Amino acid sequence: MASDSHPDRWRMLSLLALAELLVMSLWFAGSALSAQYMARWSLSASEAAWLTTVVQLGFVVGTALSAMLNLADVVPSRRLFAVSALVGALANALLFTASSLPAALAWRFATGVALAGVYPPAMKMIATWFRARRGLAVGTIVGALTVGKALPYLVHAFPQAGIGTVLFTSSAGATLAALLVWTGYRDGPYPFPPRPFSWRLALDVFAERRWRLATGGYLGHMLELYSAWTWLPVFIAASIAEHDPSAGAQGTTVASALAFAVVAIGGVGCVWGGLLADRRGRAWLVTKAMTISGACALLIGFTFGRSLWLLAPIALVWGFFIIADSAQFSVLVTESVPPHAVGTALTVQTSLGFLLTAVTIQLVPPLVQRVGWPWAFAALAVGPALGIDSIRRLTSGARPG
């Protein structure tokens, strides 16, 4: 394969990475505020979890509509990204006006729908600039959006940072992202050929066996990922309170700061994963990452109520490896379907993955009630185990049984 050589490729990668970092702060803006909303509206943990789950569902609806309408292959990516980012910024800001949980969920759902026009298209956009180093490029984009998702926790860690501060900061970032992409982005030298609208395109994607196996690995990865991202901040806060009941506000600040670090370190993991995937192979990388993240899911519960010197290292290792392979599933998909179907293939893949997360996020609170925090995360290790099996079938060429 020829080396990437266009002189603008690194500038476009930097622009898209910054835009993704800014706009993806919308994703967990409500989740970072769950403690405030629980106190304001007397919510249970399961009810508060809907502040995250409904974003996943909105994203699923958005990606499903995009897949059916082939938006990612029909609408210019620059336009789709910019408009979606602005809509998401508005919906997120309007969360500030919510006076009840149903109203908050409506705005969170709208935010998720809008993010469907930013996440999958960005991966296709950067793939038009890179071939030989596509793993690194897509890994950098996923790393940037990972750090972006962590930003609300960082803002929340500042003293006196209330609901308005978190929401308006993330909406301002998404607006800036729209402007950056609208004014600065253009497709690269390796564009995916456009195709006229076709209802059958999504069905054609499903017919590709390699796509199904790559997506099977991705689903195992997603079973674990968003449940961990959603509940690790709660786990950390509960563990600090269990270890030191007098921690109070300082404990909350430490928990938010550590939650930011755990999610944000995944950005480094994504770049590391991209580099190794280009060098050692995507299947090798995703298998190693899922093995380590699955082990962390089994081990993290044993740190509950203990010193942060024990909890933090395992949490940070988990945060690093749990997302290090994510971009490579997307790259596997771009390599498993005809070029004209790449946008739709990525959209369908992510739609299925986030539909799964809407279920798995809600499973953790009942597990905590039944078996406690020390064992609740262990169930998530099932995801990496199933994902590894699917990728082994992909690389071995064996047909699924």
mmCIF file of C-alpha atoms in Angstrom, residues 45-224:
data_model
loop_
_atom_site.group_PDB
_atom_site.id
_atom_site.type_symbol
_atom_site.label_atom_id
_atom_site.label_comp_id
_atom_site.label_asym_id
_atom_site.label_seq_id
_atom_site.Cartn_x
_atom_site.Cartn_y
_atom_site.Cartn_z
ATOM 1 C CA ALA A 45 -29.627 5.476 40.871
ATOM 2 C CA SER A 46 -31.597 3.669 38.164
ATOM 3 C CA GLU A 47 -33.560 6.811 37.335
ATOM 4 C CA ALA A 48 -30.399 8.916 37.202
ATOM 5 C CA ALA A 49 -28.842 6.355 34.853
ATOM 6 C CA TRP A 50 -31.415 7.370 32.247
ATOM 7 C CA LEU A 51 -29.526 10.654 31.850
ATOM 8 C CA THR A 52 -26.907 8.541 30.089
ATOM 9 C CA THR A 53 -29.073 5.754 28.684
ATOM 10 C CA VAL A 54 -31.382 8.131 26.839
ATOM 11 C CA VAL A 55 -28.387 9.686 25.050
ATOM 12 C CA GLN A 56 -27.485 6.197 23.847
ATOM 13 C CA LEU A 57 -31.058 5.656 22.638
ATOM 14 C CA GLY A 58 -31.101 9.020 20.875
ATOM 15 C CA PHE A 59 -27.839 8.112 19.198
ATOM 16 C CA VAL A 60 -29.304 4.779 18.108
ATOM 17 C CA VAL A 61 -32.360 6.484 16.599
ATOM 18 C CA GLY A 62 -30.154 9.041 14.877
ATOM 19 C CA THR A 63 -27.810 6.441 13.438
ATOM 20 C CA ALA A 64 -30.708 4.204 12.377
ATOM 21 C CA LEU A 65 -32.327 7.079 10.489
ATOM 22 C CA SER A 66 -28.978 7.992 8.998
ATOM 23 C CA ALA A 67 -28.439 4.393 7.903
ATOM 24 C CA MET A 68 -31.892 4.088 6.326
ATOM 25 C CA LEU A 69 -31.481 7.396 4.511
ATOM 26 C CA ASN A 70 -27.792 6.773 3.706
ATOM 27 C CA LEU A 71 -27.047 10.264 5.027
ATOM 28 C CA ALA A 72 -23.390 9.516 5.675
ATOM 29 C CA ASP A 73 -22.967 8.562 2.005
ATOM 30 C CA VAL A 74 -25.295 11.181 0.466
ATOM 31 C CA VAL A 75 -24.926 14.410 2.503
ATOM 32 C CA PRO A 76 -21.475 16.068 2.409
ATOM 33 C CA SER A 77 -19.705 15.150 5.646
ATOM 34 C CA ARG A 78 -18.697 18.732 6.413
ATOM 35 C CA ARG A 79 -22.310 19.910 6.303
ATOM 36 C CA LEU A 80 -23.670 16.933 8.250
ATOM 37 C CA PHE A 81 -21.074 17.398 11.004
ATOM 38 C CA ALA A 82 -21.518 21.154 11.407
ATOM 39 C CA VAL A 83 -25.326 21.157 11.469
ATOM 40 C CA SER A 84 -25.466 18.189 13.853
ATOM 41 C CA ALA A 85 -22.970 19.813 16.229
ATOM 42 C CA LEU A 86 -25.044 23.009 16.377
ATOM 43 C CA VAL A 87 -28.266 21.099 17.025
ATOM 44 C CA GLY A 88 -26.538 19.130 19.789
ATOM 45 C CA ALA A 89 -25.195 22.321 21.378
ATOM 46 C CA LEU A 90 -28.693 23.813 21.476
ATOM 47 C CA ALA A 91 -30.337 20.697 22.904
ATOM 48 C CA ASN A 92 -27.647 20.419 25.580
ATOM 49 C CA ALA A 93 -28.010 24.068 26.597
ATOM 50 C CA LEU A 94 -31.792 23.667 26.873
ATOM 51 C CA LEU A 95 -31.241 20.953 29.493
ATOM 52 C CA PHE A 96 -30.648 23.874 31.853
ATOM 53 C CA THR A 97 -34.354 24.785 31.532
ATOM 54 C CA ALA A 98 -35.598 21.313 32.511
ATOM 55 C CA SER A 99 -37.770 21.314 35.623
ATOM 56 C CA SER A 100 -38.318 17.545 35.836
ATOM 57 C CA LEU A 101 -36.688 14.272 34.817
ATOM 58 C CA PRO A 102 -38.968 13.732 31.751
ATOM 59 C CA ALA A 103 -38.034 17.159 30.384
ATOM 60 C CA ALA A 104 -34.347 16.514 31.009
ATOM 61 C CA LEU A 105 -34.572 13.166 29.242
ATOM 62 C CA ALA A 106 -36.196 14.770 26.210
ATOM 63 C CA TRP A 107 -33.269 17.169 25.786
ATOM 64 C CA ARG A 108 -30.748 14.402 26.426
ATOM 65 C CA PHE A 109 -32.452 12.258 23.782
ATOM 66 C CA ALA A 110 -32.271 15.114 21.270
ATOM 67 C CA THR A 111 -28.577 15.515 22.061
ATOM 68 C CA GLY A 112 -27.983 11.833 21.306
ATOM 69 C CA VAL A 113 -29.806 12.094 17.978
ATOM 70 C CA ALA A 114 -27.634 15.065 17.000
ATOM 71 C CA LEU A 115 -24.398 13.283 17.948
ATOM 72 C CA ALA A 116 -25.222 10.585 15.385
ATOM 73 C CA GLY A 117 -24.333 13.188 12.773
ATOM 74 C CA VAL A 118 -20.893 13.826 14.252
ATOM 75 C CA TYR A 119 -19.401 10.557 15.457
ATOM 76 C CA PRO A 120 -19.627 8.103 12.487
ATOM 77 C CA PRO A 121 -19.102 10.803 9.814
ATOM 78 C CA ALA A 122 -15.884 11.966 11.487
ATOM 79 C CA MET A 123 -14.360 8.504 11.137
ATOM 80 C CA LYS A 124 -15.244 8.449 7.455
ATOM 81 C CA MET A 125 -13.938 12.001 7.009
ATOM 82 C CA ILE A 126 -10.484 11.253 8.381
ATOM 83 C CA ALA A 127 -10.313 7.996 6.405
ATOM 84 C CA THR A 128 -10.371 10.092 3.213
ATOM 85 C CA TRP A 129 -6.971 11.500 4.233
ATOM 86 C CA PHE A 130 -5.182 8.297 5.299
ATOM 87 C CA ARG A 131 -4.699 4.810 3.896
ATOM 88 C CA ALA A 132 -1.379 3.412 5.095
ATOM 89 C CA ARG A 133 -1.801 4.927 8.572
ATOM 90 C CA ARG A 134 -5.573 4.780 8.820
ATOM 91 C CA GLY A 135 -5.381 2.945 12.144
ATOM 92 C CA LEU A 136 -3.411 5.793 13.725
ATOM 93 C CA ALA A 137 -5.656 8.428 12.147
ATOM 94 C CA VAL A 138 -8.952 6.894 13.271
ATOM 95 C CA GLY A 139 -7.377 6.067 16.645
ATOM 96 C CA THR A 140 -6.500 9.734 17.087
ATOM 97 C CA ILE A 141 -10.079 10.776 16.315
ATOM 98 C CA VAL A 142 -11.505 8.256 18.780
ATOM 99 C CA GLY A 143 -8.883 9.324 21.327
ATOM 100 C CA ALA A 144 -9.945 12.949 20.952
ATOM 101 C CA LEU A 145 -13.625 12.167 21.381
ATOM 102 C CA THR A 146 -12.758 10.062 24.438
ATOM 103 C CA VAL A 147 -11.045 13.018 26.087
ATOM 104 C CA GLY A 148 -14.009 15.159 25.053
ATOM 105 C CA LYS A 149 -16.432 12.833 26.788
ATOM 106 C CA ALA A 150 -14.347 13.191 29.947
ATOM 107 C CA LEU A 151 -14.354 17.010 29.925
ATOM 108 C CA PRO A 152 -17.629 17.491 31.869
ATOM 109 C CA TYR A 153 -16.088 15.591 34.781
ATOM 110 C CA LEU A 154 -13.078 17.897 34.704
ATOM 111 C CA VAL A 155 -15.289 21.001 34.686
ATOM 112 C CA HIS A 156 -17.378 19.506 37.472
ATOM 113 C CA ALA A 157 -14.244 18.956 39.572
ATOM 114 C CA PHE A 158 -13.731 22.707 39.910
ATOM 115 C CA PRO A 159 -15.171 24.144 43.129
ATOM 116 C CA GLN A 160 -18.585 25.804 42.724
ATOM 117 C CA ALA A 161 -19.034 24.410 39.188
ATOM 118 C CA GLY A 162 -22.789 23.964 38.995
ATOM 119 C CA ILE A 163 -25.237 22.704 36.406
ATOM 120 C CA GLY A 164 -25.061 25.829 34.245
ATOM 121 C CA THR A 165 -21.261 25.856 34.169
ATOM 122 C CA VAL A 166 -21.032 22.270 32.954
ATOM 123 C CA LEU A 167 -23.826 22.562 30.379
ATOM 124 C CA PHE A 168 -22.890 25.902 28.855
ATOM 125 C CA THR A 169 -19.190 25.036 28.677
ATOM 126 C CA SER A 170 -19.916 21.894 26.677
ATOM 127 C CA SER A 171 -22.431 23.668 24.403
ATOM 128 C CA ALA A 172 -19.894 26.411 23.682
ATOM 129 C CA GLY A 173 -17.339 23.751 22.762
ATOM 130 C CA ALA A 174 -19.766 22.044 20.365
ATOM 131 C CA THR A 175 -20.549 25.375 18.672
ATOM 132 C CA LEU A 176 -16.845 26.033 18.168
ATOM 133 C CA ALA A 177 -16.462 22.529 16.731
ATOM 134 C CA ALA A 178 -19.164 23.232 14.142
ATOM 135 C CA LEU A 179 -17.396 26.427 13.077
ATOM 136 C CA LEU A 180 -14.024 24.681 12.828
ATOM 137 C CA VAL A 181 -15.326 21.938 10.552
ATOM 138 C CA TRP A 182 -17.497 24.248 8.440
ATOM 139 C CA THR A 183 -14.674 26.703 7.755
ATOM 140 C CA GLY A 184 -11.624 24.449 7.762
ATOM 141 C CA TYR A 185 -12.440 20.913 6.617
ATOM 142 C CA ARG A 186 -12.492 19.395 3.130
ATOM 143 C CA ASP A 187 -12.395 15.774 1.976
ATOM 144 C CA GLY A 188 -9.004 14.218 1.333
ATOM 145 C CA PRO A 189 -7.381 12.524 -1.655
ATOM 146 C CA TYR A 190 -8.974 9.132 -0.930
ATOM 147 C CA PRO A 191 -12.705 9.915 -1.020
ATOM 148 C CA PHE A 192 -15.284 7.153 -0.847
ATOM 149 C CA PRO A 193 -17.354 7.189 -4.042
ATOM 150 C CA PRO A 194 -20.875 8.548 -3.484
ATOM 151 C CA ARG A 195 -23.816 6.340 -4.295
ATOM 152 C CA PRO A 196 -27.425 7.307 -5.073
ATOM 153 C CA PHE A 197 -29.967 6.647 -2.363
ATOM 154 C CA SER A 198 -30.843 2.956 -1.934
ATOM 155 C CA TRP A 199 -33.003 1.253 0.678
ATOM 156 C CA ARG A 200 -30.959 -1.901 0.153
ATOM 157 C CA LEU A 201 -27.583 -0.452 1.107
ATOM 158 C CA ALA A 202 -27.961 -1.252 4.823
ATOM 159 C CA LEU A 203 -29.094 -4.793 3.929
ATOM 160 C CA ASP A 204 -26.091 -5.182 1.619
ATOM 161 C CA VAL A 205 -23.843 -4.270 4.547
ATOM 162 C CA PHE A 206 -25.404 -7.022 6.689
ATOM 163 C CA ALA A 207 -24.716 -9.531 3.917
ATOM 164 C CA GLU A 208 -20.949 -9.031 4.294
ATOM 165 C CA ARG A 209 -19.626 -11.808 6.546
ATOM 166 C CA ARG A 210 -16.440 -9.918 7.452
ATOM 167 C CA TRP A 211 -18.552 -6.932 8.496
ATOM 168 C CA ARG A 212 -20.675 -9.174 10.746
ATOM 169 C CA LEU A 213 -17.633 -10.640 12.490
ATOM 170 C CA ALA A 214 -15.926 -7.261 12.901
ATOM 171 C CA THR A 215 -19.171 -5.911 14.326
ATOM 172 C CA GLY A 216 -19.436 -8.939 16.634
ATOM 173 C CA GLY A 217 -16.097 -7.961 18.159
ATOM 174 C CA TYR A 218 -17.294 -4.376 18.440
ATOM 175 C CA LEU A 219 -20.471 -5.434 20.259
ATOM 176 C CA GLY A 220 -18.437 -7.337 22.845
ATOM 177 C CA HIS A 221 -16.317 -4.220 23.315
ATOM 178 C CA MET A 222 -19.419 -2.004 23.669
ATOM 179 C CA LEU A 223 -21.076 -4.323 26.186
ATOM 180 C CA GLU A 224 -18.299 -3.362 28.571
#
